[in-house]
Amino acid sequence: MTDVSAPIKPAATRMDAHSPGLALRSLVIGLTAFLTVVDLFATQAILPSLTRHYGVTPAAMGFAVNASTFGMAVAGLVIGFFSPHIDRRTGILLSLAVLAIPTSLLASAPNLAVFTALRVTQGLCMASAFALTLAYLGEQCSAMDAGSAFAAYITGNVASNLVGRLISAAVADGLGLAWNFYFFAALNLAGTVLVYFTVGRVQPMHAMMPAASPLAATIAHWRNPQLRAAFGIGFCILFAFIGTFTFVNFVLVRPPLSLGMMDLGFVYFVFLPSIVTTLRAGKVAARLGTRPTIWAALAAAGLGLPLMLAPHLAEVLAGMVLVGIGTFFAQAAATGFVGQAAAENRGIASGTYLACYFCGGLVGTAVLGRLFDEYGWYACVAGIGAALAAAALLTLALKR
């Protein structure tokens, strides 16, 4: 395949025209996203069980589980940097096939250090597939289709959050922690099969190799104030998301809520509305503009925070719904904006964005985990609110 980060020749396609087969490509890419990151956050559904299994604090276990975001940040930068030289289909296939190895090894991780290292390795593989799929998406879609297509990809991510957590809770409750990881390794291999039979059938567009080196292109992206703001927004979004859906698990299993493992899995039906709303993010951003779209999404997430402090399950669940809708909607709009704002070297821009996004998750786990252990859930929610406010301020720099 040719490089998505290169300028597309005008003869290949009109940038304001709808690409043929967009619906099918969006479905395939959404399924690929689902099978790529399905075990990224699914492990959060069994955090309390893992904490007991390894005999550690919630913050230590939360950091270990979310250590995959460190691997994803590193891989996002590396893949973006070498994007002009990586074949999309081959890279995605290898990433998903190799991903199954550390996933299965998690079943027998003897201690928290090994568990953490395997999660980092998972992150390297997941982000490679993730970044290459985003680059492939940018290559195959016209500018008009890009927003909706990126939203479809993020929707696959949302679906993986819901279904992955349900599966993880059900398998761990019924068969034990080890079988949970074996099952997700099988899902990674299913993603490899899907890519093998679908991605190769899409006709790539012709492109010219970029004149600038990857380093020069990366520097140019960071000098662009709009892209720089978008990278910061991505950092803040996952910071807030990780903080919410990692440490709320411990709140849900403690009094007065006191949920069991299967009940904890069913809680994540809170992501169901996000699957529906995120699909609309591209069209909403195209109609209203990126800034109003992200501001509205962040406001919705902010409204959910005080609800999660309530002692009643219904109110906590409503707060989780709002945070899920808001963060995923903002993520879809920001991702689409990066794909459109980077006129050249889109693969590098996407990789840089993903690196910042996943760095936000790692930093969020460390900072908010410390707040949770030392000062409790109220302090953790305050930190989440600060991240959402920072994202709203950064959105000022975005222009249509």
XYZ file of C-alpha atoms in Angstrom:
400
model
C 0.000 0.000 0.000
C 1.043 3.575 -0.504
C 1.673 6.036 2.301
C -1.265 7.895 3.771
C 0.961 10.668 5.041
C 1.937 11.617 1.511
C 0.034 14.194 -0.547
C -2.534 12.425 -2.685
C -2.408 13.172 -6.357
C -5.416 15.158 -7.582
C -6.016 12.610 -10.290
C -6.584 9.886 -7.748
C -9.593 11.396 -6.023
C -11.297 14.685 -5.266
C -10.728 15.626 -1.670
C -14.303 16.847 -1.282
C -15.885 13.775 -2.836
C -17.303 10.773 -1.017
C -15.042 7.746 -1.394
C -16.663 4.651 -2.923
C -17.357 1.802 -0.512
C -17.072 4.011 2.567
C -19.774 2.151 4.484
C -18.079 -1.219 3.998
C -14.668 0.184 4.850
C -16.064 1.846 7.982
C -17.606 -1.456 9.088
C -14.379 -3.357 8.530
C -12.294 -0.695 10.264
C -14.747 -0.538 13.160
C -14.506 -4.319 13.608
C -10.733 -4.113 13.333
C -10.685 -1.444 16.051
C -12.919 -3.633 18.200
C -10.694 -6.700 17.895
C -7.503 -4.655 18.268
C -8.275 -2.906 21.551
C -10.934 -5.197 23.019
C -8.601 -6.287 25.829
C -7.126 -2.823 26.435
C -9.791 -1.744 28.908
C -11.562 -5.075 29.426
C -9.085 -5.916 32.179
C -10.445 -2.971 34.169
C -13.638 -4.963 34.762
C -11.658 -7.485 36.818
C -9.421 -4.979 38.609
C -10.723 -5.800 42.098
C -10.118 -9.530 41.481
C -6.612 -8.873 40.141
C -5.874 -6.650 43.137
C -6.770 -9.502 45.499
C -4.898 -12.060 43.370
C -1.610 -10.134 43.482
C -2.158 -8.690 46.964
C -1.444 -5.051 46.011
C -3.106 -1.641 46.376
C -5.710 -0.344 43.895
C -3.235 2.271 42.623
C -0.506 -0.339 41.993
C -2.869 -2.687 40.184
C -4.446 0.156 38.248
C -1.013 1.296 37.079
C -0.072 -2.258 36.041
C -3.286 -2.799 34.098
C -2.980 0.559 32.350
C 0.753 0.170 31.672
C -0.359 -0.859 28.185
C -0.849 2.848 27.493
C 2.921 3.367 27.847
C 3.534 0.793 25.146
C 0.867 2.395 23.016
C 2.432 5.837 23.384
C 5.868 4.538 22.341
C 4.479 2.545 19.420
C 2.373 5.486 18.277
C 5.493 7.637 17.957
C 7.568 4.927 16.283
C 4.877 3.927 13.809
C 4.149 7.544 12.990
C 7.849 8.263 12.453
C 8.388 5.308 10.114
C 4.935 5.458 8.584
C 6.180 6.239 5.044
C 8.030 2.915 4.964
C 5.434 0.568 6.515
C 2.949 -1.384 4.430
C -0.439 -0.875 6.080
C -1.875 -4.366 5.624
C 1.280 -6.255 6.582
C 1.853 -4.068 9.631
C -1.685 -4.526 10.937
C -1.552 -8.292 10.366
C 1.757 -8.728 12.197
C 0.688 -6.477 15.065
C -2.507 -8.422 15.738
C -0.841 -11.834 15.362
C 1.967 -10.955 17.788
C -0.520 -9.326 20.196
C -1.999 -12.743 20.980
C 1.312 -13.861 22.567
C 1.559 -11.452 25.530
C -2.226 -11.640 25.953
C -2.072 -15.399 26.507
C 1.034 -15.133 28.730
C -0.864 -12.844 31.117
C -2.755 -15.941 32.237
C 0.366 -17.233 33.995
C 2.121 -13.991 35.016
C 3.800 -14.902 38.341
C 3.991 -11.391 39.806
C 2.985 -7.790 39.227
C 6.283 -6.861 37.510
C 5.822 -9.536 34.830
C 2.154 -8.622 34.492
C 3.122 -4.974 33.929
C 5.779 -5.861 31.335
C 3.292 -8.005 29.405
C 0.747 -5.185 29.443
C 3.379 -2.819 28.019
C 4.089 -5.369 25.268
C 0.383 -5.607 24.555
C 0.306 -1.841 24.213
C 3.138 -1.869 21.671
C 1.218 -4.319 19.479
C -2.183 -2.691 19.915
C -0.932 0.803 19.092
C 0.910 -0.450 16.009
C -2.310 -1.871 14.614
C -4.276 1.143 15.856
C -1.988 3.748 14.271
C -1.616 1.879 10.978
C -5.376 1.468 10.729
C -5.865 5.213 11.281
C -3.287 5.910 8.591
C -5.011 3.439 6.275
C -8.339 5.123 6.986
C -6.933 8.525 6.073
C -5.544 7.054 2.857
C -8.822 5.553 1.749
C -11.225 8.378 2.605
C -11.801 11.772 1.048
C -11.848 14.836 3.306
C -15.665 14.866 3.290
C -15.861 11.249 4.437
C -13.009 11.414 6.929
C -14.989 12.700 9.928
C -17.654 10.000 9.720
C -15.104 7.286 9.015
C -12.948 8.247 11.994
C -16.101 8.342 14.118
C -16.920 4.796 12.967
C -13.443 3.702 14.022
C -13.806 5.284 17.455
C -17.238 3.631 17.707
C -15.534 0.259 17.309
C -13.315 1.327 20.193
C -16.392 2.221 22.265
C -17.988 -1.142 21.508
C -14.821 -2.902 22.642
C -15.084 -1.094 25.977
C -18.607 -2.390 26.539
C -18.369 -5.916 25.140
C -14.810 -6.457 26.325
C -15.686 -5.652 29.921
C -18.780 -7.846 29.812
C -16.794 -10.745 28.390
C -13.956 -10.272 30.850
C -16.267 -10.245 33.853
C -18.256 -13.255 32.602
C -15.256 -15.416 31.675
C -13.307 -14.569 34.838
C -16.355 -15.230 37.013
C -17.208 -18.511 35.299
C -13.827 -19.969 34.345
C -11.226 -17.989 36.292
C -8.720 -15.235 35.574
C -6.446 -17.356 33.354
C -9.161 -18.296 30.851
C -10.077 -14.644 30.570
C -6.711 -13.889 28.943
C -6.786 -16.987 26.719
C -10.152 -15.886 25.375
C -8.899 -12.411 24.501
C -5.858 -13.883 22.763
C -8.308 -15.756 20.533
C -10.091 -12.483 19.756
C -6.751 -10.930 18.719
C -6.237 -13.797 16.272
C -9.781 -13.275 14.975
C -8.750 -9.698 14.178
C -5.790 -11.037 12.205
C -8.128 -13.210 10.143
C -10.485 -10.279 9.535
C -7.673 -8.043 8.255
C -6.265 -10.835 6.085
C -9.541 -11.317 4.235
C -10.708 -7.705 3.997
C -8.033 -5.046 4.021
C -6.126 -6.484 1.079
C -9.190 -6.216 -1.130
C -9.408 -2.429 -0.903
C -7.787 -0.636 -3.822
C -5.172 1.795 -2.462
C -4.896 5.331 -3.792
C -1.758 6.539 -5.511
C 0.465 8.899 -3.565
C 3.769 10.638 -3.886
C 6.502 10.157 -1.289
C 6.754 13.139 1.076
C 9.673 15.472 0.510
C 10.219 16.119 4.218
C 11.925 13.638 6.527
C 9.806 12.065 9.309
C 11.632 14.161 11.914
C 11.053 17.366 9.985
C 7.399 16.435 9.505
C 6.981 15.737 13.223
C 8.538 19.090 14.129
C 6.290 20.826 11.608
C 3.215 19.253 13.206
C 4.295 20.411 16.674
C 4.814 23.934 15.337
C 1.244 23.977 14.084
C -0.755 25.518 16.978
C -3.956 23.725 15.991
C -2.343 20.307 15.862
C -0.428 21.026 19.065
C -3.702 21.850 20.802
C -5.318 18.695 19.401
C -2.456 16.592 20.789
C -3.030 18.176 24.212
C -6.761 17.530 24.003
C -6.106 13.856 23.304
C -3.820 13.707 26.361
C -6.516 15.210 28.597
C -9.318 13.026 27.229
C -7.671 9.703 28.060
C -6.383 11.150 31.356
C -10.020 11.751 32.343
C -11.358 8.517 30.865
C -8.740 6.327 32.541
C -9.292 8.040 35.873
C -13.014 7.496 35.711
C -13.259 3.916 34.504
C -10.262 2.528 36.380
C -10.973 3.701 39.901
C -14.765 3.731 39.807
C -14.508 -0.075 39.856
C -13.251 0.048 43.441
C -16.083 2.395 44.394
C -18.642 0.036 42.883
C -17.464 -3.042 44.807
C -17.212 -1.254 48.164
C -20.104 -0.323 50.485
C -22.643 1.111 50.064
C -22.852 -0.184 46.454
C -21.114 -3.575 47.046
C -21.461 -5.066 43.559
C -20.255 -8.564 42.678
C -18.033 -9.436 39.703
C -20.853 -10.199 37.251
C -22.796 -7.167 38.423
C -19.667 -5.110 37.787
C -19.542 -6.438 34.238
C -23.162 -5.520 33.559
C -22.481 -2.005 34.833
C -20.565 -1.369 31.618
C -23.741 -1.288 29.590
C -23.201 2.385 30.386
C -21.130 2.425 27.170
C -24.133 1.424 25.040
C -25.366 5.014 24.488
C -21.824 6.011 23.480
C -21.889 3.526 20.604
C -24.893 5.349 19.155
C -23.768 8.910 19.844
C -20.158 8.530 18.718
C -21.278 7.555 15.224
C -22.761 11.047 14.916
C -19.588 12.873 15.945
C -18.226 13.320 12.423
C -21.462 14.783 11.065
C -21.971 17.017 14.088
C -18.419 18.376 13.831
C -18.853 18.992 10.096
C -22.073 20.904 10.710
C -21.297 22.838 13.893
C -17.515 22.989 13.802
C -14.905 21.155 15.824
C -14.738 23.593 18.737
C -18.466 23.662 19.621
C -18.596 19.879 19.222
C -15.713 19.213 21.605
C -16.934 21.818 24.099
C -20.394 20.249 24.201
C -18.902 16.782 24.629
C -16.617 17.900 27.461
C -19.527 19.674 29.157
C -21.560 16.458 29.055
C -18.685 14.563 30.638
C -18.307 17.263 33.286
C -21.973 17.013 34.217
C -21.462 13.336 34.965
C -18.754 13.873 37.583
C -20.902 15.037 40.538
C -23.347 12.198 39.860
C -20.586 9.653 40.401
C -20.088 10.968 43.928
C -23.630 9.964 44.937
C -24.226 6.951 47.239
C -26.899 5.484 44.923
C -26.134 3.164 42.003
C -28.581 4.787 39.579
C -26.918 8.180 39.931
C -23.412 6.720 39.622
C -24.426 4.868 36.465
C -25.944 8.036 34.984
C -22.680 9.847 35.666
C -20.703 7.060 33.972
C -22.983 7.269 30.935
C -22.358 11.005 30.594
C -18.595 10.665 31.009
C -18.521 7.874 28.434
C -20.606 9.803 25.899
C -18.630 12.999 26.393
C -15.115 11.594 26.258
C -15.727 9.317 23.283
C -17.540 12.043 21.350
C -14.698 14.482 22.007
C -12.143 11.825 21.044
C -13.879 11.142 17.728
C -14.062 14.855 16.901
C -10.422 15.454 17.853
C -9.193 12.436 15.879
C -11.085 13.560 12.793
C -9.702 17.076 13.208
C -6.105 15.803 13.228
C -6.748 13.822 10.045
C -8.032 16.941 8.299
C -5.692 19.568 9.787
C -2.586 17.628 8.760
C -2.615 18.284 5.019
C 0.612 16.304 4.661
C 2.213 13.414 6.551
C -1.069 12.280 8.063
C 0.414 9.011 9.295
C 2.970 10.920 11.358
C 0.288 13.295 12.663
C -1.948 10.385 13.684
C 0.946 8.611 15.385
C 1.871 11.740 17.320
C -1.720 12.261 18.395
C -2.006 8.659 19.578
C 1.274 8.938 21.499
C -0.044 12.009 23.346
C -3.424 10.348 23.867
C -1.960 7.233 25.470
C 0.580 9.218 27.481
C -2.427 10.934 28.992
C -3.769 7.553 30.043
C -0.506 6.550 31.718
C -0.093 9.875 33.520
C -3.752 9.817 34.504
C -3.360 6.384 36.055
C -0.319 7.459 38.084
C -1.658 10.835 39.246
C -5.246 9.848 39.887
C -4.213 6.538 41.453
C -2.160 8.423 44.000
C -5.070 10.778 44.683
C -7.417 7.817 45.072
C -5.148 5.954 47.509
C -4.229 8.996 49.580
C -7.363 11.157 49.538
C -10.206 9.024 48.172
C -12.702 9.093 45.346
C -13.663 12.767 45.761
C -10.092 13.887 45.097
C -9.857 11.540 42.117
C -13.018 13.039 40.586
C -11.635 16.538 41.142
C -8.538 15.555 39.157
C -10.726 14.242 36.353
C -12.608 17.537 36.277
C -9.333 19.454 36.012
C -8.336 17.391 32.972
C -11.672 18.091 31.251
C -11.290 21.805 31.961
C -7.773 21.791 30.470
C -9.097 20.102 27.323
C -11.796 22.768 27.023
C -9.180 25.531 27.217
C -7.015 23.851 24.562
C -10.036 23.642 22.267
C -9.894 27.419 21.913
C -6.941 26.967 19.544
C -8.852 24.767 17.102
C -10.321 26.285 13.966
C -12.537 24.714 11.353
